[in-house]
Short mmCIF file of C-alpha atoms in Angstrom, two decimals:
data_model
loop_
_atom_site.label_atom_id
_atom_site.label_comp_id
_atom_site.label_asym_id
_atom_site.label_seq_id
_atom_site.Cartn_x
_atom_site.Cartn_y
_atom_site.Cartn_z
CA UNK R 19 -132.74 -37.91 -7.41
CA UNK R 20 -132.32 -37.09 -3.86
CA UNK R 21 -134.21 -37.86 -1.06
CA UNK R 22 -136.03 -35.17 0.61
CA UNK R 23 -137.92 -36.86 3.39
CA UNK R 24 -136.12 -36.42 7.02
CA UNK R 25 -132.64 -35.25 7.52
CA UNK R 26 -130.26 -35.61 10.21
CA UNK R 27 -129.93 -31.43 10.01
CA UNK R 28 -131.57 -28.62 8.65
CA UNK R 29 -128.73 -26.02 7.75
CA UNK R 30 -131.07 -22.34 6.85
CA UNK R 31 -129.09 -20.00 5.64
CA UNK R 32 -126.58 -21.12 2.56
CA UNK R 33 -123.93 -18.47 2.73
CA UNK R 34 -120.54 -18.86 4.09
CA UNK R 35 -121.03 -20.63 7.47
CA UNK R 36 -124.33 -21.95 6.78
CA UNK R 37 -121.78 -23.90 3.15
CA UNK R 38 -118.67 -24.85 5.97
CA UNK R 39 -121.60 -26.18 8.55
CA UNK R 40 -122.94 -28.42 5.96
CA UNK R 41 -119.34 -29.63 4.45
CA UNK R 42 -118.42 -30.91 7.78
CA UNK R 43 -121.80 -32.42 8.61
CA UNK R 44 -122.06 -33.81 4.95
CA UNK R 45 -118.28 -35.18 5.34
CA UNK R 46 -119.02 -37.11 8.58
CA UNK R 47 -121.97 -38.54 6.69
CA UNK R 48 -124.81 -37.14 8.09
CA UNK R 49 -127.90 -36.21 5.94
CA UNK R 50 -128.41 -32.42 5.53
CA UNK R 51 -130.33 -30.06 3.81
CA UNK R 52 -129.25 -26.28 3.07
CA UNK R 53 -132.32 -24.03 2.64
CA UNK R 54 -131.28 -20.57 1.28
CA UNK R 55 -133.20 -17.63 0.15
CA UNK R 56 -130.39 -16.41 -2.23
CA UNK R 57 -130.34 -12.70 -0.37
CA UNK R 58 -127.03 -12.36 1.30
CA UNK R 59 -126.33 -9.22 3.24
CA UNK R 60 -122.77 -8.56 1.25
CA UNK R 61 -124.63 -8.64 -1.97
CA UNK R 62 -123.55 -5.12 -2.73
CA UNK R 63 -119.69 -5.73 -1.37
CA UNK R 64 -118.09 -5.39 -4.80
CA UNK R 65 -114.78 -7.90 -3.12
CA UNK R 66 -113.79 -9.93 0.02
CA UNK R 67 -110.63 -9.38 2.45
CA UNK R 68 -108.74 -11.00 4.91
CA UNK R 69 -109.74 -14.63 4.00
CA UNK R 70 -106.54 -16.19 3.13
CA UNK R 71 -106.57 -17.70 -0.25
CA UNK R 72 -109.70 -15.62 -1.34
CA UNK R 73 -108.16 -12.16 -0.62
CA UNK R 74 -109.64 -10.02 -3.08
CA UNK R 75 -112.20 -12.28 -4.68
CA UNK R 76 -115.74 -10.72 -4.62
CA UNK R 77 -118.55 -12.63 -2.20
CA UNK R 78 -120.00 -14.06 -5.15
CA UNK R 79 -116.97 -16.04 -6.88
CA UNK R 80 -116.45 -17.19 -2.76
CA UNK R 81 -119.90 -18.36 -2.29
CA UNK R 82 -120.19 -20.20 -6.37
CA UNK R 83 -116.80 -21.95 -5.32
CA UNK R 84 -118.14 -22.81 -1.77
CA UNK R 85 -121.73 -24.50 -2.80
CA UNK R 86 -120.06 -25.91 -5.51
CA UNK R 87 -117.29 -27.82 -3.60
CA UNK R 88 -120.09 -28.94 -1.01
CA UNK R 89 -122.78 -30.06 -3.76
CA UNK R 90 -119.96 -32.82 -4.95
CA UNK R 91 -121.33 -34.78 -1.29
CA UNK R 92 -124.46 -36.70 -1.75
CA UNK R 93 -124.88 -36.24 1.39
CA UNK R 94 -126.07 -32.94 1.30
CA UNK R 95 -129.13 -31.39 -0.26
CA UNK R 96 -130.26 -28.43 -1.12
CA UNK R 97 -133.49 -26.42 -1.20
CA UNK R 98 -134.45 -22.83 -2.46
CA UNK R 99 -136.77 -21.05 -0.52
CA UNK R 100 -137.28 -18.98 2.58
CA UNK R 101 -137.95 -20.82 6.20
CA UNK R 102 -140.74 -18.91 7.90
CA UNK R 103 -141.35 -21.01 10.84
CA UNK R 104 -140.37 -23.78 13.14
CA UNK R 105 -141.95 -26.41 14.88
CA UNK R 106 -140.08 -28.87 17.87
CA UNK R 107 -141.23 -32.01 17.42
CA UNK R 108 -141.03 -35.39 19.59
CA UNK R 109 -138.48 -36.52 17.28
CA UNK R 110 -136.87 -33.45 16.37
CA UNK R 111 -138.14 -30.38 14.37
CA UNK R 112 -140.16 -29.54 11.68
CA UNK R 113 -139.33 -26.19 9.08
CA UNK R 114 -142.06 -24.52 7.32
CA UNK R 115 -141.46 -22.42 4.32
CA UNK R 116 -143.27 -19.89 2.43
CA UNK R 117 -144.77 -21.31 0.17
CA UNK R 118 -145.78 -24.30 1.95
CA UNK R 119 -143.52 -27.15 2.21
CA UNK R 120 -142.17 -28.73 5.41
CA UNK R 121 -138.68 -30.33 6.13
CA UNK R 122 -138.15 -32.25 9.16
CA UNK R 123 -135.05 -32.86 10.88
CA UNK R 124 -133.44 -34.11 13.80
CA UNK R 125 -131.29 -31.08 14.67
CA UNK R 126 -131.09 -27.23 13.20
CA UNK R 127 -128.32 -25.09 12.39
CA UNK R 128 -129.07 -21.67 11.94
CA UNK R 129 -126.79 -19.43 10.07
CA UNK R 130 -129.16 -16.41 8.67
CA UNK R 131 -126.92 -13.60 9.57
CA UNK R 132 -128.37 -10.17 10.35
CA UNK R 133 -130.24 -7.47 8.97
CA UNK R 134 -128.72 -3.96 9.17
CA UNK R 135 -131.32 -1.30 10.10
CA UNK R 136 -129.56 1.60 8.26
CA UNK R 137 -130.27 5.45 9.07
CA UNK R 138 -132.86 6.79 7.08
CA UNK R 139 -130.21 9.36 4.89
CA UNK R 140 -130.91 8.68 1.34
CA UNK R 141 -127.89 7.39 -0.65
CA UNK R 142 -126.87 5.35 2.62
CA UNK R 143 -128.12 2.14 1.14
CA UNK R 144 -127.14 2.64 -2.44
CA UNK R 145 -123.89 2.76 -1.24
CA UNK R 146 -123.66 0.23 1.61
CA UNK R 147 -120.74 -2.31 1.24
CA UNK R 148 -119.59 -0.23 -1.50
CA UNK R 149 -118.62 3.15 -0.24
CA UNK R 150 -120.11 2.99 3.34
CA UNK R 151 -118.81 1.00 5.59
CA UNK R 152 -118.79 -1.27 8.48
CA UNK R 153 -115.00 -2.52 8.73
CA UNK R 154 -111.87 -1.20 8.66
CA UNK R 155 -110.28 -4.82 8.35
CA UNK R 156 -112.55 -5.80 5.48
CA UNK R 157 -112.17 -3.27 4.10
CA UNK R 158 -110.12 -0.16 5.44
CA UNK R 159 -106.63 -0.71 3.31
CA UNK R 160 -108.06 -0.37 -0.16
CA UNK R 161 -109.04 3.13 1.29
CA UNK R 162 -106.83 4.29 3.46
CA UNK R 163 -105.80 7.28 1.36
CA UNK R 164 -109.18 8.28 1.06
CA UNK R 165 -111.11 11.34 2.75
CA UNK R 166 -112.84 9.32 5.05
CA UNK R 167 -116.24 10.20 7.84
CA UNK R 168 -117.82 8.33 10.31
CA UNK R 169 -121.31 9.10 11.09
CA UNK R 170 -121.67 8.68 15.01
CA UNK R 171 -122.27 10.63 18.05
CA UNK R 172 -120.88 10.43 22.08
CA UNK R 173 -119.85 7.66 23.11
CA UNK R 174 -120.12 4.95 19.92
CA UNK R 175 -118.57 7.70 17.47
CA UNK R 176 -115.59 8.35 19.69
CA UNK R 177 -114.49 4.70 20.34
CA UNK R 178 -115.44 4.17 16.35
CA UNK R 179 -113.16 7.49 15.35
CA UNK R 180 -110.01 5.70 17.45
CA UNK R 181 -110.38 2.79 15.89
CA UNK R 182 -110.35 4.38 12.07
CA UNK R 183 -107.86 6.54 13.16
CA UNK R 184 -105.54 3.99 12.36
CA UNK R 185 -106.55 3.71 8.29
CA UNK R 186 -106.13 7.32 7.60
CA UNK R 187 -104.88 10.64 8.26
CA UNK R 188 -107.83 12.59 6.94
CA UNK R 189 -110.66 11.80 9.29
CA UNK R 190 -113.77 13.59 9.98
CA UNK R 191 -116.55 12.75 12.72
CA UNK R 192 -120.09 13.57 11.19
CA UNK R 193 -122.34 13.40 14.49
CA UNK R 194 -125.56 14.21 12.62
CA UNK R 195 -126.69 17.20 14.80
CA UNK R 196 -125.74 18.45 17.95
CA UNK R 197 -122.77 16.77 19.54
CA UNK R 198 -123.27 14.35 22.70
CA UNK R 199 -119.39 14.12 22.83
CA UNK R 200 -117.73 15.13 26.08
CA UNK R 201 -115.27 17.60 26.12
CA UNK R 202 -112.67 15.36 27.02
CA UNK R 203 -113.37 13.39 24.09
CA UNK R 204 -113.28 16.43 22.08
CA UNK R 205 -110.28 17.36 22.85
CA UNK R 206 -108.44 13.81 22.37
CA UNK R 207 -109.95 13.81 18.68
CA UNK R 208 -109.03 17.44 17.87
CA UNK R 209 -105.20 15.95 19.39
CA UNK R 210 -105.64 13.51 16.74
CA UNK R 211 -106.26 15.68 14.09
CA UNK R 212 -110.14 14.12 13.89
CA UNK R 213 -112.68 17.11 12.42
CA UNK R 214 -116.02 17.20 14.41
CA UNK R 215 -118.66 18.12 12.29
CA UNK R 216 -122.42 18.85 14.02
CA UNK R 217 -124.43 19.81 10.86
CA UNK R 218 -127.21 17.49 10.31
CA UNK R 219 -127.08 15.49 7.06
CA UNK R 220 -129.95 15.28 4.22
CA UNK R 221 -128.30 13.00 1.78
CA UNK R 222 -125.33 11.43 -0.11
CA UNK R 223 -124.35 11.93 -3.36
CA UNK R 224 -122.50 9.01 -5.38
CA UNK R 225 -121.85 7.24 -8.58
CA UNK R 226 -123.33 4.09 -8.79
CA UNK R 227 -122.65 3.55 -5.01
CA UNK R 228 -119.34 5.13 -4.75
CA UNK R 229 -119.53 8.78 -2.63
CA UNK R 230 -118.92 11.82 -4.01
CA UNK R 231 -120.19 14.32 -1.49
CA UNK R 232 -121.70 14.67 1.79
CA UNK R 233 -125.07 17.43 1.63
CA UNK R 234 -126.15 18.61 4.47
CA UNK R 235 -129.56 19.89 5.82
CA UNK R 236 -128.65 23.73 5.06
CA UNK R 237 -127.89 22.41 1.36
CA UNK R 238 -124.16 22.64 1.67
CA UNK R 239 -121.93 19.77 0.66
CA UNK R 240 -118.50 18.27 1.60
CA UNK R 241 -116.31 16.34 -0.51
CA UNK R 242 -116.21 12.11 1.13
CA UNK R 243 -114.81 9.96 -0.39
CA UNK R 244 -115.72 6.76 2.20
CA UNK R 245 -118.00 6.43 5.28
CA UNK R 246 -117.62 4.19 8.23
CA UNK R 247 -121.19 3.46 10.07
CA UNK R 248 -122.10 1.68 12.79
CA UNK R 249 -125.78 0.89 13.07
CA UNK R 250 -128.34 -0.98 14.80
CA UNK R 251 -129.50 -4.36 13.63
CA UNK R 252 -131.95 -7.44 13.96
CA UNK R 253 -131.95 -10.97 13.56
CA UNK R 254 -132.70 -11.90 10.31
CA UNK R 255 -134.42 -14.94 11.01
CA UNK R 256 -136.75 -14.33 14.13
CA UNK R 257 -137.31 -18.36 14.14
CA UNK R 258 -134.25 -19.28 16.83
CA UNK R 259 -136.30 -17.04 19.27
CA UNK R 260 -139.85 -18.68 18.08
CA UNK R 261 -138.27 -21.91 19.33
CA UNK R 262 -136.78 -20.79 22.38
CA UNK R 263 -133.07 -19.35 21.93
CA UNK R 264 -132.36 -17.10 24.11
CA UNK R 265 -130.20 -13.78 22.60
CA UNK R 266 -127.54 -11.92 23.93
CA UNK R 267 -127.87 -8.34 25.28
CA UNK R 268 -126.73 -7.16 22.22
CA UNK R 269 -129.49 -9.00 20.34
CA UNK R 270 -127.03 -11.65 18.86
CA UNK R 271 -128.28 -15.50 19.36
CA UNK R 272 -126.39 -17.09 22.79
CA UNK R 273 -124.03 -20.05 21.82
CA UNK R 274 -121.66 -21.70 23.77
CA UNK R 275 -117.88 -22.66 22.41
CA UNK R 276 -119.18 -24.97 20.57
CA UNK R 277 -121.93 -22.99 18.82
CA UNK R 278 -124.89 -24.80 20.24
CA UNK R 279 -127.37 -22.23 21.76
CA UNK R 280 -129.43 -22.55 24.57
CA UNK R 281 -131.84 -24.80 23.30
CA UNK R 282 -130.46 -28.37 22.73
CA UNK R 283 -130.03 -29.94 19.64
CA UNK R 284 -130.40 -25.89 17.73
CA UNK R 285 -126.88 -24.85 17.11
CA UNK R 286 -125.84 -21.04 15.08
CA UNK R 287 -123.33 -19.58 13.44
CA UNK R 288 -121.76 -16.69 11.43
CA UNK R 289 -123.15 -13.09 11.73
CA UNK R 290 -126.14 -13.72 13.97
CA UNK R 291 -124.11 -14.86 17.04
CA UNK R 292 -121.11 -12.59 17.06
CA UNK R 293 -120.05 -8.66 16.07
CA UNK R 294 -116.76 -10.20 14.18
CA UNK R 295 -118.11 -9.79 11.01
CA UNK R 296 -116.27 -11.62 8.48
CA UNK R 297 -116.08 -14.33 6.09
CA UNK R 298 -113.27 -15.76 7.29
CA UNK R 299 -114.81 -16.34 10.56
CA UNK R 300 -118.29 -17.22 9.36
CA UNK R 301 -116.61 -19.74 7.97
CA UNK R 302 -114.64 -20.61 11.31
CA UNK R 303 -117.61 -20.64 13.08
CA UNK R 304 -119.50 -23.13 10.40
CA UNK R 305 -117.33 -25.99 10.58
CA UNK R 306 -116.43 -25.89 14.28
CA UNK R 307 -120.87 -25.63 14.52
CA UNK R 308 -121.06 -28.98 11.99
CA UNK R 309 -117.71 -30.52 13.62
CA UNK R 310 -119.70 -30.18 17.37
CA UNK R 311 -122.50 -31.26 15.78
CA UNK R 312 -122.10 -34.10 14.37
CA UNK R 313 -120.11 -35.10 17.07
CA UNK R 314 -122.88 -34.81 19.29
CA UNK R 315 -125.03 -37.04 16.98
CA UNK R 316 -122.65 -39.88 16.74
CA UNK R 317 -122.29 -40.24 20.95
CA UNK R 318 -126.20 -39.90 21.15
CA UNK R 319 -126.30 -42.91 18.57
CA UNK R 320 -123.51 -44.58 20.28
#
């Protein structure tokens, strides 16, 4: 049986980074423990791209593979459960959770990702991950021959419509009401062959998450086959701030190069601290976090 009194790190958050954090720490032989609610934000993503050697695999099969290969290091431990506060301590910190028990450790790594704050359309978040999107390079090949929308107005939609330009030849810009786009803007997109489309929208209709149709407010539809979104989020973990982390302008968690933030001794990674959203560089991001860390350990104990 494991020991669960104090660790060298806390790791909360067991996806992809939080899994390559806790391999390196575990593999330079520190003592960690991986708290993880089981609730990752790619639940719905029926499969993964641009990971070399996973290409293709769905976020599941990654994520069984990944706890798997780390759970072979007795060094690291882990705990189910969600982390609702967190305490600095003269030796460290202390984690709360739910329902009740408390982990202390010398050092925190926080890799809880985001929380999307979709529009409030109904059938957006039936079909988020699946059919509506976030990235054209996770996935904007499998559906590049697709009738494809953004929803976005002025500024955000424009630089969003250039960018899935690229993917597809049949692109329409759904702005949700009446346009905010300039007419310069308006007249690069219709150059590009880029519908504008003002109506305000009620719904989306799908199949089990995949889109069939557009409906707008006057009860008309439009045939869509994928739509790209960008949205608004939050942290989703508000703990970091709680103990001092200072965020970003655009509400992501400060780190350095080495993916400490700006408290000592609290380090983050993956989603929360950067708008590259992929596995592949969750993953980046998690071992260079538990490679700095641990590093940092071994001179303080030097």
């Amino acid at each position: 049986m494991k020991d669960f009194s104090n660790f060298d790190v806390i790791v909360i958050g067991g996806s992809y980074s939080g899994l390559a954090a806790a391999m390196a720490l575990g593999r330079a032989l520190k003592k960690v423990l991986i708290i993880d609610n089981g609730k990752p934000c790619n639940a719905q993503t029926p499969y993964s791209h641009n990971f070399i050697t996973q290409d293709g695999n769905t976020p599941k099969e990654i994520s069984i593979q990944a706890k798997n290969q780390v759970e072979k290091y007795n060094t690291v431990s882990f705990f189910s459960g969600l982390a609702t506060a967190g305490i600095k301590t003269i030796n460290g910190f202390e984690i709360h959770l739910q329902t009740g028990e408390v982990f202390s450790s010398r050092k925190l790594i926080f890799s809880t990702g985001i929380k999307d704050l979709l529009p409030n359309i109904n059938g957006v978040s039936e079909c988020w991950g699946i059919s509506v999107l976030h990235c054209p390079y996770c996935h904007g090949y499998e559906v590049r021959t697709e009738k494809t929308g953004i929803i976005g107005n002025g500024e955000t939609g424009y630089e969003f419509a250039k960018l899935i330009s690229n993917w597809t030849n049949d692109l329409t810009l759904y702005t949700n009401g009446q346009s905010t786009l300039t007419d310069e803007q308006l007249s690069k997109l219709k150059k590009h062959n880029i519908q504008i489309e003002i109506k305000k929208i009620d719904s989306l209709e799908h199949k089990n998450g995949n889109l069939t149709n557009i409906v707008f407010s006057d009860n008309t539809k439009s045939m869509i086959k994928v739509i790209y979104l960008t949205n608004p989020f939050e942290q989703n973990c508000k703990i970091p701030e709680t103990l001092g982390c200072e965020l970003t302008e655009d509400g992501y968690i400060k780190v350095d190069s080495f993916q400490e933030t700006t408290v000592q001794g609290i380090f983050a990674c993956g989603d929360n601290v950067t708008t590259l959203r992929t596995v592949a560089n969750a993953v980046a991001m998690g071992t260079t976090a538990g490679i700095m860390l641990s590093k940092k350990m071994i001179m303080e104990d030097f």
